[in-house]
Coordinates of C-alpha atoms in Angstrom, one line a residue:
M55 CA 282.3 47.1 -56.1
L56 CA 279.4 46.4 -58.6
T57 CA 280.7 42.7 -58.8
L58 CA 280.6 42.5 -54.9
I59 CA 276.9 44.0 -54.8
A60 CA 276.0 41.4 -57.4
L61 CA 277.4 38.6 -55.6
G62 CA 275.7 40.0 -52.5
F63 CA 272.3 39.7 -54.3
A64 CA 272.9 36.5 -56.2
V65 CA 274.3 34.3 -53.1
P66 CA 271.2 34.8 -50.9
V67 CA 268.7 34.2 -54.0
A68 CA 270.7 31.0 -55.1
L69 CA 270.8 29.8 -51.3
I70 CA 267.0 30.3 -50.9
A71 CA 266.3 28.6 -54.6
W72 CA 268.6 25.5 -53.5
V73 CA 266.7 25.0 -49.9
L74 CA 263.3 25.3 -51.7
A75 CA 264.5 22.9 -54.2
R76 CA 265.7 20.5 -51.6
A77 CA 262.5 21.0 -49.6
A78 CA 260.3 20.2 -52.8
A79 CA 262.4 17.0 -53.9
A80 CA 261.8 15.8 -50.2
V81 CA 258.1 15.7 -50.8
P82 CA 256.9 11.9 -51.7
D83 CA 254.8 11.5 -54.8
E84 CA 251.2 10.9 -53.9
D85 CA 249.5 7.6 -54.9
R86 CA 246.3 8.6 -56.5
Q87 CA 245.5 5.6 -58.4
Y88 CA 242.5 4.9 -56.2
K89 CA 241.5 8.5 -55.4
D90 CA 239.1 10.8 -57.3
A91 CA 240.4 13.9 -59.3
P92 CA 240.6 17.0 -56.9
P93 CA 238.4 20.0 -57.9
L94 CA 239.3 22.5 -60.6
G95 CA 240.3 25.1 -58.4
F96 CA 242.7 22.5 -56.4
R97 CA 244.1 20.9 -59.5
L98 CA 245.3 24.6 -60.8
V99 CA 247.5 24.9 -57.6
W100 CA 248.0 21.2 -56.9
W101 CA 251.7 21.1 -56.7
P102 CA 252.0 23.9 -53.9
I103 CA 249.1 22.2 -52.0
Q104 CA 250.9 18.9 -52.1
W105 CA 254.4 20.4 -50.8
I106 CA 252.8 22.5 -48.1
S107 CA 250.5 19.8 -46.8
H108 CA 253.5 17.4 -46.4
Y109 CA 255.2 19.6 -43.8
L110 CA 251.8 21.0 -42.3
E111 CA 250.3 17.7 -41.6
P112 CA 252.4 16.9 -38.6
L113 CA 251.4 20.5 -37.1
L114 CA 247.6 19.6 -37.2
T115 CA 246.1 17.8 -34.0
D116 CA 244.4 14.8 -34.4
R117 CA 241.1 16.7 -33.0
A118 CA 241.3 19.2 -35.8
Q119 CA 242.0 16.7 -38.6
G120 CA 239.2 14.5 -37.4
A121 CA 236.6 17.3 -37.6
L122 CA 237.7 18.3 -41.0
A123 CA 237.8 14.8 -42.4
A124 CA 234.2 14.2 -41.2
R125 CA 233.2 17.6 -43.1
L126 CA 235.1 16.5 -46.2
R127 CA 233.6 13.0 -45.8
K128 CA 230.0 14.4 -45.7
A129 CA 231.0 16.7 -48.7
G130 CA 231.9 13.6 -50.7
L131 CA 235.6 14.4 -50.8
D132 CA 237.1 11.9 -48.5
Y133 CA 238.8 10.2 -51.4
T134 CA 239.7 13.3 -53.1
I135 CA 241.7 15.5 -50.5
H136 CA 242.7 14.9 -47.0
P137 CA 242.3 17.5 -44.1
A138 CA 246.1 18.5 -44.6
Q139 CA 245.7 19.4 -48.0
F140 CA 242.5 21.4 -47.4
V141 CA 244.5 23.4 -44.9
A142 CA 247.3 23.7 -47.4
A143 CA 244.8 24.9 -50.1
R144 CA 243.6 27.6 -47.5
T145 CA 247.2 28.8 -47.0
V146 CA 247.9 28.9 -50.8
G147 CA 244.7 30.8 -51.3
A148 CA 245.7 33.4 -48.6
L149 CA 249.1 33.9 -50.1
A150 CA 247.9 34.2 -53.7
V151 CA 245.1 36.7 -52.9
A152 CA 247.5 38.8 -50.7
A153 CA 250.0 38.9 -53.6
L154 CA 247.1 39.9 -55.9
A155 CA 245.9 42.4 -53.5
A156 CA 249.5 43.8 -53.1
W157 CA 249.9 44.1 -57.0
G158 CA 246.6 45.9 -57.4
V159 CA 247.4 48.6 -54.6
H160 CA 251.1 48.9 -56.2
A161 CA 249.4 49.5 -59.6
I162 CA 246.7 51.8 -58.3
A163 CA 248.4 53.7 -55.7
P164 CA 252.2 53.1 -55.5
A165 CA 252.8 55.9 -53.3
R166 CA 250.7 55.0 -50.4
P167 CA 252.3 52.1 -48.4
Q168 CA 249.8 52.6 -45.6
L169 CA 247.2 51.2 -48.2
L170 CA 249.5 48.4 -48.9
L171 CA 249.6 47.5 -45.3
Q172 CA 245.9 47.3 -45.1
A173 CA 245.4 45.4 -48.2
L174 CA 247.7 42.5 -47.5
P175 CA 246.0 41.3 -44.2
A176 CA 242.4 41.8 -46.0
G177 CA 243.5 39.8 -49.1
A178 CA 245.0 37.1 -46.9
L179 CA 241.9 36.7 -44.8
L180 CA 239.8 36.7 -47.9
G181 CA 242.0 34.0 -49.4
W182 CA 242.0 31.8 -46.2
L183 CA 238.3 32.1 -45.8
W184 CA 237.3 31.3 -49.6
P185 CA 238.0 27.5 -49.5
G186 CA 235.8 27.3 -46.3
L187 CA 232.8 29.2 -47.8
W188 CA 233.4 26.7 -50.9
L189 CA 233.1 23.7 -48.6
R190 CA 230.0 25.0 -46.7
D191 CA 228.2 25.8 -49.9
R192 CA 228.9 22.4 -51.3
L193 CA 227.7 20.8 -48.0
Q194 CA 224.5 22.7 -48.2
A195 CA 224.0 21.8 -51.7
R196 CA 224.4 18.1 -51.1
Q197 CA 222.1 18.5 -48.3
R198 CA 219.4 19.9 -50.3
E199 CA 219.8 17.2 -53.2
L200 CA 219.8 14.5 -50.6
L201 CA 216.8 15.6 -48.9
K202 CA 214.9 16.2 -52.4
T203 CA 215.8 12.8 -53.7
L204 CA 215.5 10.7 -50.7
P205 CA 211.7 10.1 -50.9
F206 CA 212.0 9.0 -54.7
F207 CA 214.6 6.5 -54.0
L208 CA 212.5 5.1 -51.1
D209 CA 209.5 4.8 -53.3
L210 CA 211.8 2.9 -55.9
V211 CA 213.0 0.5 -53.3
T212 CA 209.5 0.1 -51.7
L213 CA 208.1 -0.8 -55.2
C214 CA 211.0 -3.3 -55.7
V215 CA 210.6 -5.1 -52.5
E216 CA 206.9 -5.3 -52.6
A217 CA 207.4 -6.8 -56.1
G218 CA 209.4 -9.7 -54.7
L219 CA 213.1 -8.5 -54.9
N220 CA 215.4 -8.6 -51.8
L221 CA 216.8 -5.4 -50.3
Q222 CA 220.2 -5.5 -52.5
G223 CA 218.2 -6.3 -55.7
A224 CA 215.9 -3.3 -54.9
L225 CA 219.0 -1.0 -54.4
V226 CA 220.4 -2.0 -57.6
Q227 CA 217.0 -1.2 -59.5
A228 CA 216.9 2.1 -57.5
V229 CA 220.4 3.1 -58.7
A230 CA 219.9 1.9 -62.5
K231 CA 216.5 3.9 -62.5
G232 CA 217.0 6.8 -60.1
P233 CA 218.3 10.2 -60.9
P234 CA 222.1 10.7 -60.4
G235 CA 223.3 12.6 -57.6
V236 CA 224.5 12.3 -54.0
L237 CA 222.3 9.5 -52.9
N238 CA 222.9 7.5 -56.2
D239 CA 226.6 7.5 -55.7
D240 CA 226.5 6.6 -52.0
I241 CA 224.0 3.7 -52.8
Q242 CA 226.5 2.4 -55.3
R243 CA 229.2 2.5 -52.7
V244 CA 227.1 0.5 -50.5
L245 CA 226.6 -2.1 -53.2
R246 CA 230.2 -2.2 -53.9
D247 CA 231.1 -2.7 -50.2
I248 CA 228.6 -5.6 -50.2
R249 CA 230.0 -7.3 -53.3
A250 CA 233.5 -6.9 -51.5
G251 CA 232.3 -9.0 -48.8
K252 CA 231.2 -6.5 -46.2
P253 CA 227.9 -7.2 -44.3
R254 CA 224.7 -5.3 -45.6
A255 CA 223.9 -3.9 -42.3
E256 CA 227.6 -2.6 -41.6
A257 CA 227.7 -1.0 -45.2
L258 CA 224.2 0.8 -44.7
R259 CA 225.5 2.2 -41.5
A260 CA 228.8 3.3 -43.1
M261 CA 226.5 5.3 -45.6
A262 CA 224.7 6.8 -42.8
Q263 CA 227.9 8.0 -41.1
R264 CA 229.2 9.4 -44.4
L265 CA 225.9 11.3 -45.2
D266 CA 225.6 12.3 -41.5
E267 CA 221.9 13.2 -41.9
P268 CA 219.2 12.1 -39.4
V269 CA 216.7 11.2 -42.1
V270 CA 219.2 8.7 -43.5
G271 CA 220.0 7.4 -40.2
H272 CA 216.3 6.9 -39.4
F273 CA 215.9 5.0 -42.6
V274 CA 219.3 2.7 -41.9
T275 CA 218.2 2.0 -38.4
A276 CA 214.7 0.9 -39.4
V277 CA 215.9 -1.5 -42.2
V278 CA 218.5 -3.1 -39.9
Q279 CA 216.0 -3.7 -37.2
A280 CA 213.4 -5.0 -39.4
E281 CA 216.0 -7.4 -41.1
S282 CA 217.3 -8.6 -37.7
M283 CA 213.9 -9.3 -36.4
G284 CA 212.9 -11.1 -39.6
M285 CA 210.1 -8.5 -40.4
N286 CA 208.6 -7.9 -43.7
L287 CA 210.4 -5.1 -45.2
G288 CA 207.6 -3.8 -47.4
P289 CA 205.6 -1.8 -44.8
V290 CA 208.6 -0.5 -43.2
L291 CA 210.0 0.7 -46.4
R292 CA 206.5 2.3 -47.3
A293 CA 206.2 4.1 -43.7
Q294 CA 209.7 5.3 -44.4
A295 CA 208.9 6.8 -47.7
D296 CA 205.6 8.4 -46.6
Q297 CA 207.3 9.9 -43.6
R298 CA 210.2 11.3 -45.8
R299 CA 207.8 13.0 -48.3
S300 CA 205.7 14.4 -45.4
E301 CA 208.7 16.0 -44.2
R302 CA 209.8 17.3 -47.5
F303 CA 206.4 19.0 -48.0
L304 CA 206.7 20.5 -44.3
R305 CA 210.1 22.0 -45.5
A306 CA 208.6 23.3 -48.7
E307 CA 205.7 24.9 -46.7
K308 CA 208.1 26.4 -44.0
L309 CA 210.3 27.8 -46.8
A310 CA 207.1 29.4 -48.5
M311 CA 206.1 30.9 -45.1
E312 CA 209.7 32.5 -44.7
A313 CA 209.6 34.2 -48.1
P314 CA 207.7 37.1 -47.0
V315 CA 209.8 37.9 -43.9
K316 CA 212.8 37.5 -46.0
M317 CA 211.6 39.9 -48.8
L318 CA 210.7 42.5 -46.2
F319 CA 214.4 44.1 -45.9
P320 CA 214.8 44.4 -49.8
L321 CA 211.3 46.1 -50.1
L322 CA 212.0 48.5 -47.3
A323 CA 215.6 49.1 -48.5
F324 CA 215.4 49.1 -52.1
I325 CA 211.9 48.9 -53.8
F326 CA 209.9 51.4 -51.7
P327 CA 212.3 54.3 -51.9
C328 CA 212.5 53.9 -55.8
T329 CA 208.7 53.7 -55.9
F330 CA 208.4 56.8 -53.7
I331 CA 210.9 58.6 -56.0
V332 CA 208.9 57.7 -59.4
L333 CA 205.7 58.8 -57.6
F334 CA 206.8 62.0 -55.9
F335 CA 209.3 63.3 -58.6
P336 CA 206.5 64.8 -61.0
I337 CA 204.7 66.2 -58.1
A338 CA 208.0 67.8 -56.6
M339 CA 208.7 69.3 -60.2
K340 CA 205.3 70.9 -60.5
F341 CA 205.8 72.5 -57.1
M342 CA 209.2 73.8 -58.2
H343 CA 208.0 75.2 -61.6
S344 CA 204.8 76.8 -59.9
G345 CA 207.1 78.8 -57.5
L346 CA 206.0 77.0 -54.3

C-alpha cells in the first residue's frame, strides 16, 4: 500500500518535471551580442523571464506590443529587453511576491486559511505592478535629466557652430565636453548612425522619435529646416538655446510656486498637531494638578 501511494505521488511529479524540462528545452537561446545587459532585477530571474516570454509573445496583440515598445524605447531599454520580456517580468514578479506573501502568512498565522486567500491576490497584484512603477519612475527620471541638460548641450553646439565647425563636428564636441546622461548617449547614437551611412536629417528625426519630447522635436525640426533651406545654423541654434533655457527657468518657477501648496497637507496632518501637543501639554498638566 505504501509503495502504491509513493508511486501515486512520484509519477505525477515526474511527469510534471518532464513536461517543464521539455518546455524549457524548446526555448531557443537569445542572441544578445548586439544588445545591452538587462537591469539588475531582470538579470536575477532572467531564465524564467526568457522562458515565459517565448510562450507569451504570440498572445500579445500588435497594438499592445507597439505601445509597450514605445515606452521601452523612451526609457532607453529598446536594445535591452523587448515587450514580451517585460510582460514576462511582471508575471514572474506576480508569482514571486504571491509566493512570498503565502510563506509569510503561513509562518505568522498558519491556522488562518482565509488570510492566506487574501494575501495571495494582494501579493500577486503588488508583484505585477512593481515593474510598471519602476518603468514609470525611469521615464520620469530620464525626462527630468533631459530637460535639465538640453540647454547646456545646445549652448555647446551653438558655440562650436559659431566658431566654424559644421553640425556633425559640433555634435562630436558636445558629446566629448558635455556631461554624461540621456542626451549624451542619444547624440552618440546619432553620430554612429551618421558614420554608418544614415542621412543626418533622418538620424536626428530618429533621435526625436526615441526621446519623444516636444522640446527635442522642435530642435530637430528647426535644424533640419534650416539645413534644407541653406540658412546659417548659428542664429537658429542660439534661438533654440535661449528658448530652452527660458523654459527651464519657467519650470523651476512653477515648481517653486507649487511647493507651498504641496506642503499644506503635511503641515495640517503632522506638524501642526505635534506643535499643539507640545504647546498645550504643560498647560493641561497644570490644570490637572491644580484640580480644575
